[in-house]
Amino acid sequence: MAYVGGKGNCFTRVIGAMPRHTVYIETHLGGGAVMRAKRPAPRQIGIDADERVIACWRERGAPCELVHGDAIAFLKQFQFTGGELVYADPPYPAEVRSGSYRYRHDYREEDHAELLELLASLSCHVLISGQPSRLYNEKLIAWRCMEFGSGGRRGGRRELLWANFSEPLTLHEPAKAGATFRDRERSKRRLSTIQRKVERMGAAERTLFVEWLAATYPGHVKRLENEIA
Ligand SMILES: C[S@@+](CC[C@H](N)C(=O)[O-])C[C@H]1O[C@@H](n2cnc3c(N)ncnc32)[C@H](O)[C@@H]1O
């Protein structure tokens, strides 16, 4: 399922920005590049208004509950408890499209506005993919905005990812954080150097090291303790 606006080239960046969550809701599933690549959460839900998209996922087996329906209607009736992460990748607004393509189910300007207002009202973490456009820039002005190219090594379009939360202390998949493959490999190497050093320490030295970590990064430790409890 190749999609115009599919996240096949930049799904790692989206996943790398995800905070820890227990319920993952992808509201405009399409080919679901992010859904397929992310580490599954205990509960995952994928929604799409196009019955062909849903049928395709049913044939191939989906890593999520599938909902054939409208994203806004689904979000309005869902009982949020706070542990959810909603990821929305709606059809691009007409003003940013380079071609004349249309989705079988598309959005008008007022649908975009309603979706953004609803997403802004949710009491959970929300990530929204899109391209710079008047409406999105205006409605999401208070949100944190990350920018990256979506064309892999070939560069390509500017892709924006808006978050209604500040940079999370605990990520869902820390190994996928980092701007490029090289960044992620470098950080993997740095981490394994530190791990080898810690493993070589004696008990007293390791205790001192752990105490130093806890004193220096109390926020991290508290969040991890809460998540484990
Ligand atoms: C930009 S594509 C999603 C691409 C996807 N992220 C990927 O990686 O392939 C937008 C999707 O939104 C779906 N869609 C359109 N209107 C919708 C609505 N009202 N509710 C839910 N999904 C809708 C379209 O059928 C399409 O699959």
Coordinates of N, CA and C and ligand atoms in Angstrom, one line a residue:
M1 N 0.8 -1.2 0.0 CA 0.0 0.0 0.0 C 0.9 1.2 0.0
A2 N 1.2 1.7 -1.2 CA 2.1 2.9 -1.2 C 1.1 4.1 -1.2
Y3 N 1.3 5.1 -0.4 CA 0.4 6.2 -0.3 C 1.0 7.5 -0.6
V4 N 0.3 8.4 -1.2 CA 0.8 9.8 -1.4 C 0.8 10.3 0.1
G5 N 1.9 10.8 0.5 CA 2.0 11.3 1.9 C 2.3 10.1 2.8
G6 N 2.5 8.9 2.3 CA 2.9 7.8 3.2 C 4.2 8.1 3.9
K7 N 4.4 7.5 5.1 CA 5.6 7.8 5.8 C 6.7 6.8 5.7
G8 N 6.7 6.2 4.4 CA 7.7 5.1 4.2 C 9.1 5.6 4.3
N9 N 9.4 6.9 4.1 CA 10.8 7.4 4.2 C 11.1 8.1 5.5
C10 N 10.1 8.4 6.3 CA 10.5 9.1 7.5 C 9.8 8.6 8.8
F11 N 9.4 7.3 8.7 CA 8.7 6.7 9.9 C 9.6 6.6 11.1
T12 N 10.9 6.5 10.9 CA 11.9 6.4 12.0 C 11.9 7.7 12.8
R13 N 11.8 8.8 12.1 CA 11.7 10.1 12.8 C 10.5 10.3 13.6
V14 N 9.4 9.8 13.1 CA 8.1 9.9 13.8 C 8.2 9.0 15.1
I15 N 8.7 7.8 14.9 CA 8.7 6.8 16.0 C 9.7 7.3 17.1
G16 N 10.8 7.9 16.6 CA 11.8 8.4 17.5 C 11.3 9.6 18.4
A17 N 10.2 10.2 18.0 CA 9.7 11.3 18.8 C 8.6 10.9 19.7
M18 N 8.3 9.6 19.7 CA 7.1 9.1 20.5 C 7.4 9.0 22.0
P19 N 6.6 9.5 22.9 CA 6.8 9.3 24.3 C 6.2 7.9 24.6
R20 N 6.6 7.4 25.8 CA 6.0 6.1 26.2 C 4.5 6.1 26.2
H21 N 3.9 5.0 25.9 CA 2.4 5.0 25.9 C 1.9 3.6 26.0
T22 N 0.7 3.5 26.5 CA 0.1 2.1 26.6 C -0.9 1.8 25.6
V23 N -1.5 2.9 25.0 CA -2.5 2.7 23.9 C -2.0 3.6 22.8
Y24 N -1.9 3.0 21.6 CA -1.5 3.8 20.4 C -2.7 3.8 19.4
I25 N -3.0 5.1 19.0 CA -4.1 5.3 18.1 C -3.6 6.0 16.9
E26 N -3.7 5.3 15.7 CA -3.3 5.9 14.4 C -4.6 6.2 13.7
T27 N -4.8 7.5 13.5 CA -6.2 7.9 13.1 C -6.4 7.9 11.5
H28 N -5.3 7.9 10.8 CA -5.5 7.9 9.3 C -4.4 6.9 8.8
L29 N -4.8 5.6 8.9 CA -3.8 4.5 8.8 C -3.2 4.4 7.4
G30 N -3.9 4.4 6.3 CA -3.3 4.3 5.0 C -2.4 3.0 5.0
G31 N -1.2 3.2 4.4 CA -0.3 2.1 4.4 C 0.4 1.8 5.7
G32 N 0.2 2.7 6.6 CA 0.6 2.5 8.0 C 2.1 2.3 8.2
A33 N 3.0 3.0 7.5 CA 4.4 2.8 7.6 C 4.8 2.9 9.1
V34 N 4.2 3.8 9.9 CA 4.6 4.0 11.3 C 4.1 2.8 12.1
M35 N 2.8 2.5 11.9 CA 2.2 1.4 12.6 C 3.0 0.1 12.4
R36 N 3.5 -0.2 11.2 CA 4.2 -1.4 10.9 C 5.6 -1.4 11.5
A37 N 6.2 -0.3 11.7 CA 7.6 -0.3 12.1 C 7.8 0.0 13.6
K38 N 6.7 0.5 14.3 CA 6.9 0.8 15.7 C 6.9 -0.4 16.6
R39 N 7.5 -0.3 17.8 CA 7.4 -1.3 18.8 C 5.9 -1.3 19.3
P40 N 5.2 -2.5 19.2 CA 3.8 -2.4 19.6 C 3.6 -2.0 21.0
A41 N 2.5 -1.3 21.2 CA 2.1 -0.9 22.6 C 1.1 -2.0 23.0
P42 N 0.8 -2.1 24.3 CA -0.2 -3.1 24.8 C -1.5 -3.1 24.0
R43 N -2.0 -1.9 23.6 CA -3.2 -1.8 22.8 C -2.9 -0.9 21.6
Q44 N -3.3 -1.3 20.4 CA -3.1 -0.4 19.2 C -4.3 -0.4 18.4
I45 N -4.7 0.8 17.9 CA -5.9 0.9 17.1 C -5.5 1.7 15.8
G46 N -6.0 1.2 14.7 CA -5.7 1.9 13.4 C -7.1 2.2 12.8
I47 N -7.3 3.4 12.3 CA -8.6 3.8 11.8 C -8.4 4.3 10.3
D48 N -9.3 4.0 9.5 CA -9.3 4.6 8.1 C -10.7 4.6 7.6
A49 N -11.0 5.6 6.8 CA -12.3 5.8 6.3 C -12.5 5.0 5.0
D50 N -11.4 4.5 4.4 CA -11.4 3.8 3.2 C -11.5 2.3 3.4
E51 N -12.6 1.7 3.0 CA -12.8 0.2 3.3 C -11.7 -0.6 2.6
R52 N -11.2 -0.1 1.4 CA -10.1 -0.9 0.8 C -8.9 -1.0 1.6
V53 N -8.6 0.1 2.3 CA -7.4 0.2 3.1 C -7.6 -0.9 4.3
I54 N -8.8 -0.9 4.9 CA -9.0 -1.8 6.0 C -9.0 -3.2 5.5
A55 N -9.6 -3.5 4.3 CA -9.6 -4.8 3.8 C -8.2 -5.3 3.5
C56 N -7.4 -4.5 3.0 CA -6.0 -4.8 2.7 C -5.2 -5.2 4.0
W57 N -5.5 -4.5 5.1 CA -4.8 -4.8 6.4 C -5.4 -6.1 6.9
R58 N -6.7 -6.4 6.7 CA -7.3 -7.6 7.2 C -6.7 -8.8 6.5
E59 N -6.5 -8.7 5.1 CA -5.8 -9.8 4.4 C -4.5 -10.1 4.9
R60 N -3.7 -9.0 5.2 CA -2.3 -9.3 5.5 C -2.0 -9.5 7.0
G61 N -3.0 -9.2 7.8 CA -2.8 -9.3 9.2 C -2.3 -8.0 9.7
A62 N -2.9 -7.5 10.8 CA -2.6 -6.2 11.2 C -2.0 -6.2 12.7
P63 N -1.1 -5.4 13.0 CA -0.6 -5.4 14.4 C -1.5 -4.5 15.3
C64 N -2.7 -4.3 14.9 CA -3.6 -3.4 15.7 C -5.1 -3.8 15.5
E65 N -5.9 -3.3 16.3 CA -7.4 -3.4 16.1 C -7.7 -2.5 14.9
L66 N -8.6 -2.9 14.0 CA -8.9 -2.1 12.8 C -10.2 -1.5 13.0
V67 N -10.3 -0.2 12.7 CA -11.6 0.5 12.7 C -11.9 1.1 11.3
H68 N -13.0 0.7 10.7 CA -13.3 1.3 9.4 C -14.3 2.5 9.8
G69 N -13.8 3.7 9.6 CA -14.7 4.8 10.0 C -14.0 6.1 9.9
D70 N -14.7 7.1 10.5 CA -14.2 8.5 10.4 C -13.3 8.8 11.7
A71 N -12.2 9.3 11.5 CA -11.2 9.6 12.6 C -11.9 10.5 13.7
I72 N -12.6 11.5 13.2 CA -13.1 12.5 14.2 C -14.2 11.8 15.0
A73 N -15.1 11.0 14.3 CA -16.2 10.3 15.1 C -15.6 9.4 16.1
F74 N -14.5 8.7 15.7 CA -13.9 7.7 16.6 C -13.3 8.4 17.8
L75 N -12.6 9.5 17.6 CA -11.9 10.2 18.7 C -13.0 10.8 19.7
K76 N -14.1 11.2 19.1 CA -15.1 11.9 19.9 C -15.7 10.9 20.9
Q77 N -15.8 9.6 20.6 CA -16.5 8.7 21.5 C -15.5 7.8 22.3
F78 N -14.2 8.0 22.0 CA -13.2 7.1 22.7 C -13.0 7.6 24.2
Q79 N -13.0 6.7 25.1 CA -12.8 7.0 26.5 C -11.3 7.2 26.8
F80 N -10.7 8.4 26.8 CA -9.3 8.6 27.1 C -9.0 8.5 28.6
T81 N -7.9 7.8 28.9 CA -7.5 7.8 30.3 C -6.1 8.5 30.5
G82 N -5.5 8.9 29.5 CA -4.2 9.7 29.7 C -3.0 8.9 29.2
G83 N -3.0 7.6 29.1 CA -1.9 6.8 28.6 C -1.8 6.6 27.1
E84 N -2.7 7.3 26.4 CA -2.7 7.1 24.9 C -1.8 8.0 24.2
L85 N -1.3 7.6 23.1 CA -0.7 8.4 22.1 C -1.5 8.4 20.8
V86 N -1.9 9.5 20.4 CA -2.7 9.6 19.1 C -1.7 10.2 18.0
Y87 N -1.6 9.4 16.9 CA -0.8 9.9 15.8 C -1.7 10.1 14.6
A88 N -1.7 11.3 14.1 CA -2.6 11.7 13.0 C -1.8 12.1 11.7
D89 N -2.0 11.4 10.6 CA -1.4 11.8 9.4 C -2.5 11.9 8.3
P90 N -3.3 13.0 8.4 CA -4.4 13.2 7.5 C -4.0 13.5 6.1
P91 N -4.9 13.4 5.1 CA -4.6 13.8 3.8 C -4.0 15.2 3.8
Y92 N -3.1 15.5 2.9 CA -2.5 16.9 2.9 C -3.6 17.9 2.4
P93 N -3.6 19.1 3.0 CA -4.5 20.1 2.6 C -4.2 20.5 1.1
A94 N -5.3 20.8 0.3 CA -5.1 21.1 -1.1 C -4.0 22.1 -1.4
E95 N -3.8 23.1 -0.5 CA -2.8 24.1 -0.9 C -1.3 23.6 -0.9
V96 N -1.1 22.5 -0.3 CA 0.3 22.0 -0.3 C 0.6 20.9 -1.3
R97 N -0.4 20.5 -2.0 CA -0.3 19.3 -2.9 C 0.4 19.8 -4.2
S98 N 1.4 19.0 -4.7 CA 2.1 19.4 -5.9 C 1.4 18.8 -7.1
G99 N 0.6 17.7 -6.9 CA -0.1 17.1 -8.1 C -1.6 17.3 -7.9
S100 N -2.3 16.6 -8.8 CA -3.8 16.8 -8.8 C -4.4 15.5 -8.2
Y101 N -3.6 14.7 -7.5 CA -4.2 13.4 -6.9 C -5.2 13.7 -5.9
R102 N -6.1 12.7 -5.7 CA -7.1 12.8 -4.6 C -7.1 11.4 -3.9
Y103 N -7.4 11.5 -2.6 CA -7.6 10.2 -1.9 C -9.1 9.8 -2.2
R104 N -9.4 8.5 -2.0 CA -10.8 8.1 -2.2 C -11.6 8.8 -1.1
H105 N -11.0 9.0 0.1 CA -11.7 9.7 1.1 C -10.8 10.9 1.4
D106 N -11.3 12.1 1.2 CA -10.4 13.3 1.3 C -11.0 14.3 2.3
Y107 N -10.2 15.3 2.6 CA -10.6 16.3 3.6 C -10.8 17.7 2.9
R108 N -11.8 18.3 3.3 CA -12.0 19.7 2.9 C -11.4 20.6 4.0
E109 N -11.2 21.9 3.7 CA -10.6 22.8 4.7 C -11.3 22.7 6.0
E110 N -12.6 22.7 6.0 CA -13.3 22.7 7.3 C -13.1 21.3 8.1
D111 N -12.9 20.2 7.3 CA -12.6 19.0 8.0 C -11.2 19.1 8.7
H112 N -10.3 19.7 8.1 CA -8.9 19.8 8.7 C -9.1 20.7 10.0
A113 N -9.9 21.8 9.9 CA -10.0 22.7 11.0 C -10.7 21.9 12.2
E114 N -11.7 21.1 11.9 CA -12.4 20.4 12.9 C -11.5 19.3 13.6
L115 N -10.7 18.6 12.7 CA -9.8 17.6 13.2 C -8.7 18.3 14.2
L116 N -8.2 19.4 13.7 CA -7.1 20.0 14.5 C -7.7 20.5 15.9
E117 N -8.9 21.1 15.8 CA -9.5 21.5 17.1 C -9.7 20.4 18.0
L118 N -10.2 19.3 17.5 CA -10.5 18.1 18.3 C -9.2 17.5 18.9
L119 N -8.1 17.4 18.1 CA -6.9 16.9 18.5 C -6.3 17.8 19.6
A120 N -6.5 19.1 19.5 CA -5.9 20.0 20.5 C -6.7 19.9 21.8
S121 N -7.9 19.3 21.8 CA -8.7 19.2 23.0 C -8.4 17.9 23.8
L122 N -7.7 17.0 23.2 CA -7.5 15.7 23.8 C -6.6 15.7 25.0
S123 N -6.9 14.9 26.0 CA -6.1 14.9 27.3 C -5.1 13.7 27.2
C124 N -4.3 13.7 26.1 CA -3.3 12.7 26.0 C -2.2 13.2 25.1
H125 N -1.2 12.5 24.9 CA -0.1 12.9 23.9 C -0.6 12.8 22.5
V126 N -0.3 13.8 21.7 CA -0.7 13.8 20.3 C 0.4 14.2 19.4
L127 N 0.6 13.5 18.3 CA 1.6 13.9 17.2 C 0.8 14.0 15.9
I128 N 1.1 15.0 15.1 CA 0.4 15.3 13.9 C 1.5 15.5 12.8
S129 N 1.4 14.7 11.7 CA 2.3 14.9 10.5 C 1.6 15.8 9.5
G130 N 2.4 16.6 8.8 CA 1.9 17.4 7.8 C 3.0 18.2 7.1
Q131 N 2.6 19.1 6.2 CA 3.5 20.0 5.5 C 3.1 21.4 5.9
P132 N 4.1 22.3 5.8 CA 3.8 23.7 6.2 C 2.6 24.2 5.4
S133 N 1.5 24.7 6.0 CA 0.4 25.2 5.4 C -0.2 26.3 6.3
R134 N -1.0 27.2 5.7 CA -1.5 28.3 6.5 C -2.3 27.8 7.7
L135 N -3.3 26.9 7.4 CA -4.2 26.4 8.5 C -3.4 25.7 9.6
Y136 N -2.5 24.8 9.2 CA -1.8 24.0 10.2 C -0.9 24.9 11.0
N137 N -0.2 25.8 10.3 CA 0.8 26.7 11.0 C 0.0 27.6 12.0
E138 N -1.2 28.0 11.6 CA -2.0 28.9 12.5 C -2.6 28.1 13.7
K139 N -3.2 27.0 13.4 CA -3.9 26.3 14.5 C -2.9 25.6 15.5
L140 N -1.7 25.3 15.0 CA -0.8 24.5 15.8 C 0.4 25.4 16.3
I141 N 0.1 26.7 16.3 CA 1.2 27.7 16.6 C 1.9 27.4 17.9
A142 N 1.0 26.9 18.9 CA 1.6 26.8 20.3 C 2.2 25.4 20.4
W143 N 2.2 24.5 19.4 CA 2.7 23.2 19.5 C 4.2 23.2 19.2
R144 N 4.9 22.2 19.8 CA 6.3 22.0 19.4 C 6.3 21.4 17.9
C145 N 7.2 22.0 17.1 CA 7.2 21.5 15.7 C 8.6 21.0 15.3
M146 N 8.7 19.8 14.8 CA 10.0 19.2 14.3 C 9.9 19.2 12.8
E147 N 11.0 19.4 12.2 CA 11.0 19.4 10.7 C 12.1 18.4 10.2
F148 N 11.7 17.7 9.1 CA 12.7 16.8 8.5 C 12.3 16.6 7.0
G149 N 13.2 16.1 6.2 CA 12.9 15.8 4.8 C 12.3 14.5 4.8
S150 N 11.4 14.2 3.8 CA 10.7 12.9 3.7 C 11.3 12.1 2.6
G151 N 12.3 12.5 1.9 CA 12.8 11.8 0.7 C 14.0 11.0 1.0
G152 N 14.2 10.6 2.3 CA 15.4 9.7 2.6 C 16.6 10.4 2.1
R153 N 17.6 9.7 1.5 CA 18.8 10.2 1.1 C 18.7 11.2 -0.1
R154 N 17.5 11.1 -0.8 CA 17.3 12.0 -1.9 C 16.8 13.4 -1.5
G155 N 16.7 13.6 -0.2 CA 16.1 14.9 0.3 C 14.6 14.9 0.2
G156 N 14.1 15.7 -0.7 CA 12.6 15.6 -0.9 C 11.9 16.7 -0.1
R157 N 10.5 16.4 0.1 CA 9.7 17.4 0.7 C 10.0 17.7 2.1
R158 N 9.6 18.9 2.6 CA 9.7 19.2 4.0 C 8.5 18.6 4.7
E159 N 8.8 17.8 5.7 CA 7.8 17.2 6.5 C 7.8 17.7 7.9
L160 N 6.6 18.1 8.4 CA 6.6 18.6 9.8 C 5.9 17.6 10.7
L161 N 6.3 17.6 11.9 CA 5.7 16.8 12.9 C 5.5 17.7 14.2
W162 N 4.2 17.8 14.5 CA 3.8 18.7 15.6 C 3.5 17.8 16.8
A163 N 3.9 18.3 18.0 CA 3.7 17.5 19.2 C 3.0 18.5 20.2
N164 N 2.0 17.9 21.0 CA 1.4 18.8 22.0 C 2.1 18.6 23.4
F165 N 3.3 18.1 23.3 CA 4.1 17.9 24.6 C 5.5 18.3 24.4
S166 N 6.2 18.6 25.5 CA 7.6 19.0 25.3 C 8.4 17.7 25.2
E167 N 9.7 17.9 24.8 CA 10.5 16.7 24.5 C 10.5 15.7 25.6
P168 N 10.0 14.5 25.4 CA 9.8 13.5 26.5 C 11.1 13.0 27.1
L169 N 11.1 12.8 28.4 CA 12.2 12.3 29.1 C 12.4 10.8 28.8
T170 N 11.2 10.1 28.7 CA 11.3 8.7 28.4 C 10.5 8.4 27.1
L171 N 11.3 7.9 26.1 CA 10.8 7.7 24.8 C 10.3 6.3 24.7
H172 N 9.3 6.1 23.7 CA 8.8 4.7 23.5 C 9.9 3.8 22.9
E173 N 10.7 4.4 22.0 CA 11.8 3.6 21.4 C 13.0 4.5 21.3
P174 N 13.8 4.6 22.4 CA 15.0 5.5 22.4 C 15.9 5.2 21.2
A175 N 16.0 3.9 20.8 CA 17.0 3.5 19.8 C 16.6 4.1 18.5
K176 N 15.4 4.6 18.3 CA 15.0 5.2 17.0 C 15.1 6.8 17.0
A177 N 15.6 7.3 18.2 CA 15.7 8.8 18.2 C 17.0 9.2 17.5
G178 N 17.1 10.4 16.9 CA 18.3 10.8 16.2 C 17.8 11.2 14.8
A179 N 18.5 12.2 14.2 CA 18.1 12.7 12.9 C 18.4 11.7 11.8
T180 N 19.5 11.1 11.8 CA 19.9 10.2 10.7 C 20.4 8.8 11.2
F181 N 20.5 7.9 10.2 CA 21.0 6.6 10.5 C 22.3 6.6 11.2
R182 N 23.2 7.5 10.7 CA 24.5 7.7 11.3 C 24.5 8.1 12.7
D183 N 23.6 9.1 13.0 CA 23.4 9.6 14.4 C 23.0 8.4 15.3
R184 N 22.1 7.6 14.8 CA 21.6 6.5 15.7 C 22.7 5.4 15.9
E185 N 23.5 5.2 14.8 CA 24.6 4.2 15.0 C 25.7 4.8 15.9
R186 N 25.9 6.1 15.8 CA 26.9 6.7 16.7 C 26.5 6.6 18.2
S187 N 25.2 6.8 18.4 CA 24.7 6.8 19.8 C 24.7 5.3 20.3
K188 N 24.4 4.4 19.4 CA 24.5 3.0 19.8 C 25.9 2.6 20.2
R189 N 26.9 3.1 19.5 CA 28.3 2.7 19.8 C 28.7 3.4 21.1
R190 N 28.3 4.7 21.3 CA 28.6 5.4 22.6 C 28.0 4.6 23.8
L191 N 26.8 4.2 23.6 CA 26.1 3.5 24.7 C 26.8 2.1 25.0
S192 N 27.2 1.4 23.9 CA 27.8 0.1 24.3 C 29.2 0.3 24.9
T193 N 29.9 1.4 24.6 CA 31.2 1.7 25.3 C 30.9 1.9 26.8
I194 N 29.8 2.7 27.1 CA 29.5 3.0 28.5 C 29.1 1.7 29.2
Q195 N 28.3 0.9 28.5 CA 27.8 -0.4 29.1 C 29.0 -1.3 29.5
R196 N 29.9 -1.4 28.5 CA 31.1 -2.2 28.8 C 31.9 -1.7 30.0
K197 N 32.0 -0.4 30.2 CA 32.7 0.2 31.3 C 32.0 -0.1 32.6
V198 N 30.7 0.0 32.6 CA 29.9 -0.2 33.8 C 30.0 -1.7 34.2
E199 N 29.9 -2.6 33.2 CA 30.0 -4.0 33.5 C 31.4 -4.3 34.1
R200 N 32.4 -3.6 33.8 CA 33.8 -3.9 34.3 C 34.0 -3.3 35.7
M201 N 33.1 -2.5 36.2 CA 33.2 -1.8 37.5 C 33.0 -2.8 38.6
G202 N 33.7 -2.6 39.8 CA 33.4 -3.4 40.9 C 32.1 -2.9 41.5
A203 N 31.5 -3.6 42.6 CA 30.2 -3.3 43.1 C 30.2 -1.8 43.7
A204 N 31.3 -1.5 44.4 CA 31.3 -0.1 45.1 C 31.3 1.0 44.0
E205 N 32.1 0.8 43.0 CA 32.3 1.8 42.0 C 30.9 1.9 41.2
R206 N 30.2 0.8 41.0 CA 29.0 0.8 40.3 C 27.9 1.5 41.1
T207 N 27.9 1.3 42.4 CA 27.0 1.9 43.3 C 27.1 3.5 43.2
L208 N 28.4 3.9 43.3 CA 28.7 5.3 43.2 C 28.2 5.9 41.9
F209 N 28.4 5.1 40.8 CA 28.0 5.6 39.5 C 26.5 5.7 39.4
V210 N 25.8 4.7 39.9 CA 24.3 4.7 39.9 C 23.8 5.9 40.7
E211 N 24.4 6.1 41.9 CA 24.0 7.2 42.8 C 24.2 8.6 42.0
W212 N 25.3 8.7 41.4 CA 25.6 9.9 40.6 C 24.5 10.1 39.5
L213 N 24.2 9.0 38.8 CA 23.2 9.1 37.8 C 21.8 9.6 38.3
A214 N 21.4 9.0 39.5 CA 20.1 9.3 40.1 C 20.1 10.7 40.6
A215 N 21.3 11.2 41.1 CA 21.3 12.6 41.6 C 21.3 13.6 40.5
T216 N 22.0 13.2 39.4 CA 22.1 14.1 38.3 C 20.9 14.2 37.4
Y217 N 20.2 13.0 37.3 CA 19.0 13.0 36.4 C 17.8 12.5 37.2
P218 N 17.4 13.2 38.2 CA 16.3 12.7 39.1 C 15.0 12.6 38.3
G219 N 14.7 13.5 37.3 CA 13.5 13.4 36.5 C 13.4 12.1 35.8
H220 N 14.5 11.7 35.1 CA 14.5 10.4 34.4 C 14.2 9.2 35.3
V221 N 14.9 9.2 36.4 CA 14.8 8.1 37.4 C 13.3 8.0 37.9
K222 N 12.8 9.1 38.3 CA 11.4 9.1 38.8 C 10.4 8.6 37.7
R223 N 10.6 9.1 36.5 CA 9.6 8.6 35.5 C 9.7 7.1 35.2
L224 N 11.0 6.6 35.2 CA 11.2 5.2 35.0 C 10.6 4.4 36.1
E225 N 10.8 4.9 37.4 CA 10.3 4.2 38.6 C 8.7 4.1 38.4
N226 N 8.1 5.3 38.1 CA 6.6 5.3 37.9 C 6.2 4.3 36.9
E227 N 6.9 4.2 35.8 CA 6.5 3.4 34.7 C 6.6 1.9 35.1
I228 N 7.7 1.6 35.8 CA 7.9 0.2 36.2 C 6.8 -0.2 37.3
A229 N 6.4 0.7 38.2 CA 5.5 0.4 39.3 C 4.1 0.0 38.7
Ligands
LIG1 C1 -1.8 10.6 4.2 S1 -2.7 9.1 4.1 C2 -2.0 8.2 5.4 C3 -0.6 7.6 5.0 C4 0.0 6.7 6.1 N1 0.5 7.5 7.2 C5 1.1 5.9 5.5 O1 2.2 5.7 6.0 O2 0.8 5.2 4.4 C6 -4.3 9.6 4.7 C7 -5.2 8.5 5.0 O3 -6.4 9.1 5.6 C8 -7.5 8.3 5.2 N2 -8.7 9.1 5.5 C9 -9.3 10.1 4.7 N3 -10.3 10.6 5.4 C10 -10.4 10.0 6.6 C11 -11.3 10.1 7.7 N4 -12.3 11.0 7.7 N5 -11.1 9.3 8.8 C12 -10.1 8.4 8.8 N6 -9.2 8.2 7.7 C13 -9.4 9.0 6.7 C14 -7.3 8.0 3.7 O4 -8.1 7.0 3.3 C15 -5.8 7.7 3.7 O5 -5.6 6.3 3.9

